Amino acid sequence: MKTAGRKRARPSCPALKVREAASMYFTLLAVFLVILVAALQGTDRREGDFPYKVPLDPQGLMELSWNVSYRREEVHFQILVKDLRYGLLFGMSDRGGFDHADLAVLWSDGRHSYFADAWTDQDGQLHMDAQQDYKLIRAQKTPEGLYLLFKRSFGTCDPKDYLIEDGTVHLIYGILEAPVPSLHAVNVSALRWKGLQRVQLLKPKISVPEMPSDTMTMEIRAPNVEVPDQETTYWCYITELPDGFAKHHIIKYEPVITKGNEALVHHMEVFQCAAQFDTFPHYSGPCDSKMKPERLNFCRHVLAAWAMGAQAFYYPEEAGLVFGGPSSSRYLRLEVHYHNPLELKGRQDSSGIRLYYTASLRRYDAGIMELGLVYTPVMAIPPGESHFHLTGYCTDKCTQVEIRMLKKVVTVLPGGFGIMEEMCVNYIHYYPQTSLELCKSAVDLGYLHRYFNLVNSFNDEDICTCPETSVTQQFASVPWNSFNRDILKSLYDFAPISMHCNQSTAVRFPGEWEKQPLPTIVEVLRESRPHCERGSDPLPTTPTLVDLDRTAAK
């Protein structure tokens, strides 16, 4: 009987375990679903939810954070306004202007606040968009200021909307300082606080490699810089590595920005100096100063480059950038571009770049190559032009390596050294490393002189074409009528080029580089556009009423 009883009792134990397992399963499933729903809804604002961040205005009163969902093809925007008055404008336009812009607008009539998707015409007049594609998610006051959270699809099939694509996006913003009775009453041209910021909205999805256990860090920072009270300053600082610093690989770098100066530091670069010199003079001052030692011009080998809105840069696990060693200089130059349009006085800064490096050398040495147009006045844009294309080339004669096409055509807009002049430096990180560090072009100088002579023969006003006159002076004396503009465009489109195929010492490789023919474009890549189906006529739209009195607990 006991044995039989034991046999009958056995099935009850597995049954109990099944019930317990089932209970645990459904409990865990419920917890998972709660976490999943919370993650998808994003009900709580966490810094990790918005990995990309950039200040919008020079004072840092408006800060933009965002994230990208490639699966849903959406961008979630979060704007922190530290001193909200009566509303704001935020959006995008082709070239950073407030005409033909796609905007999200928050405004107040003095009693209530409203949010709407809007667009501007050629005169900058605001209009309510018939298709409301900026979707408000939340407006919430905190001790830091007002957080405004909304989203937009990459492509909306609305002709009034900006198509969010790869590459640089011109973001525009404005602050309303007085109540307005309606959206149409907002006078964009009269806004005192407005401007633009350039960012790459669609950040690529990159897996972060694991850092090796022997990873070390080094910060290259210019200490206690008093930022000059002028719009554009390039600051140069020389430092040096320890004696006998062995060869390492840089595997990651990131910015280190002095707190409160996020809106002032526009971009930074770290260069290694040429190994042909045993020493370099220490210097900390403006890069264009007459007091800057001439030898600093031989610090050109790029180790790291960062621009506003960029995140940390990682090399793949099989490659790293060479840093140190007996064949390289131990002197480094940090260059910081300060953008100070309000000409603020007394701002102290010690920003720079943090390098992550390892003594465990990886399989490949990586390299950095600079592409685009040579910094020279021979590639000029006539005054008053709304569209003018300049193209920089890196020919196969210069590389003699495999050239891989990007997935789409990329437009590069060169210019001056200030942020409003659309300066442009193009670096590519690649491996394995070659000795080619710069691959750029400019129009052949001889053909440009022929242009000046031609213009001189067709115009009543004399253009000084004597040899001692600089290209800049000759361009300044050109009467910019439609004929002279069109001829210059044709020159840039068809004239031979001067190729600059340089080593890190800024010396060209041996070869014939002048009067080189323009490369032949064998294939033009088609731009992708969203598929849009013709729908019914949109219904009249109304703005969203926003409750700004709700304060978040903290």
GROMACS .gro file of C-alpha atoms in nm, residues 41-46 50 78 135-140 146-150 546 550:
model
   21
   41GLN     CA    1   0.514   5.499  -2.566
   42GLY     CA    2   0.810   5.680  -2.412
   43THR     CA    3   0.597   5.822  -2.132
   44ASP     CA    4   0.894   5.916  -1.915
   45ARG     CA    5   1.156   6.162  -2.037
   46ARG     CA    6   1.499   6.012  -1.990
   50PHE     CA    7   1.743   6.115  -2.689
   78GLN     CA    8   1.260   6.726  -2.788
  135LYS     CA    9   0.264   6.546  -3.413
  136LEU     CA   10   0.270   6.693  -3.063
  137ILE     CA   11   0.334   6.428  -2.796
  138ARG     CA   12   0.385   6.629  -2.481
  139ALA     CA   13   0.452   6.979  -2.345
  140GLN     CA   14   0.574   6.980  -1.989
  146LEU     CA   15   0.968   7.379  -2.089
  147TYR     CA   16   1.013   7.044  -2.265
  148LEU     CA   17   0.830   7.022  -2.598
  149LEU     CA   18   0.819   6.672  -2.746
  150PHE     CA   19   0.689   6.602  -3.097
  546VAL     CA   20  -0.164   7.300  -2.530
  550ARG     CA   21   0.105   7.122  -1.611
   0.00000   0.00000   0.00000
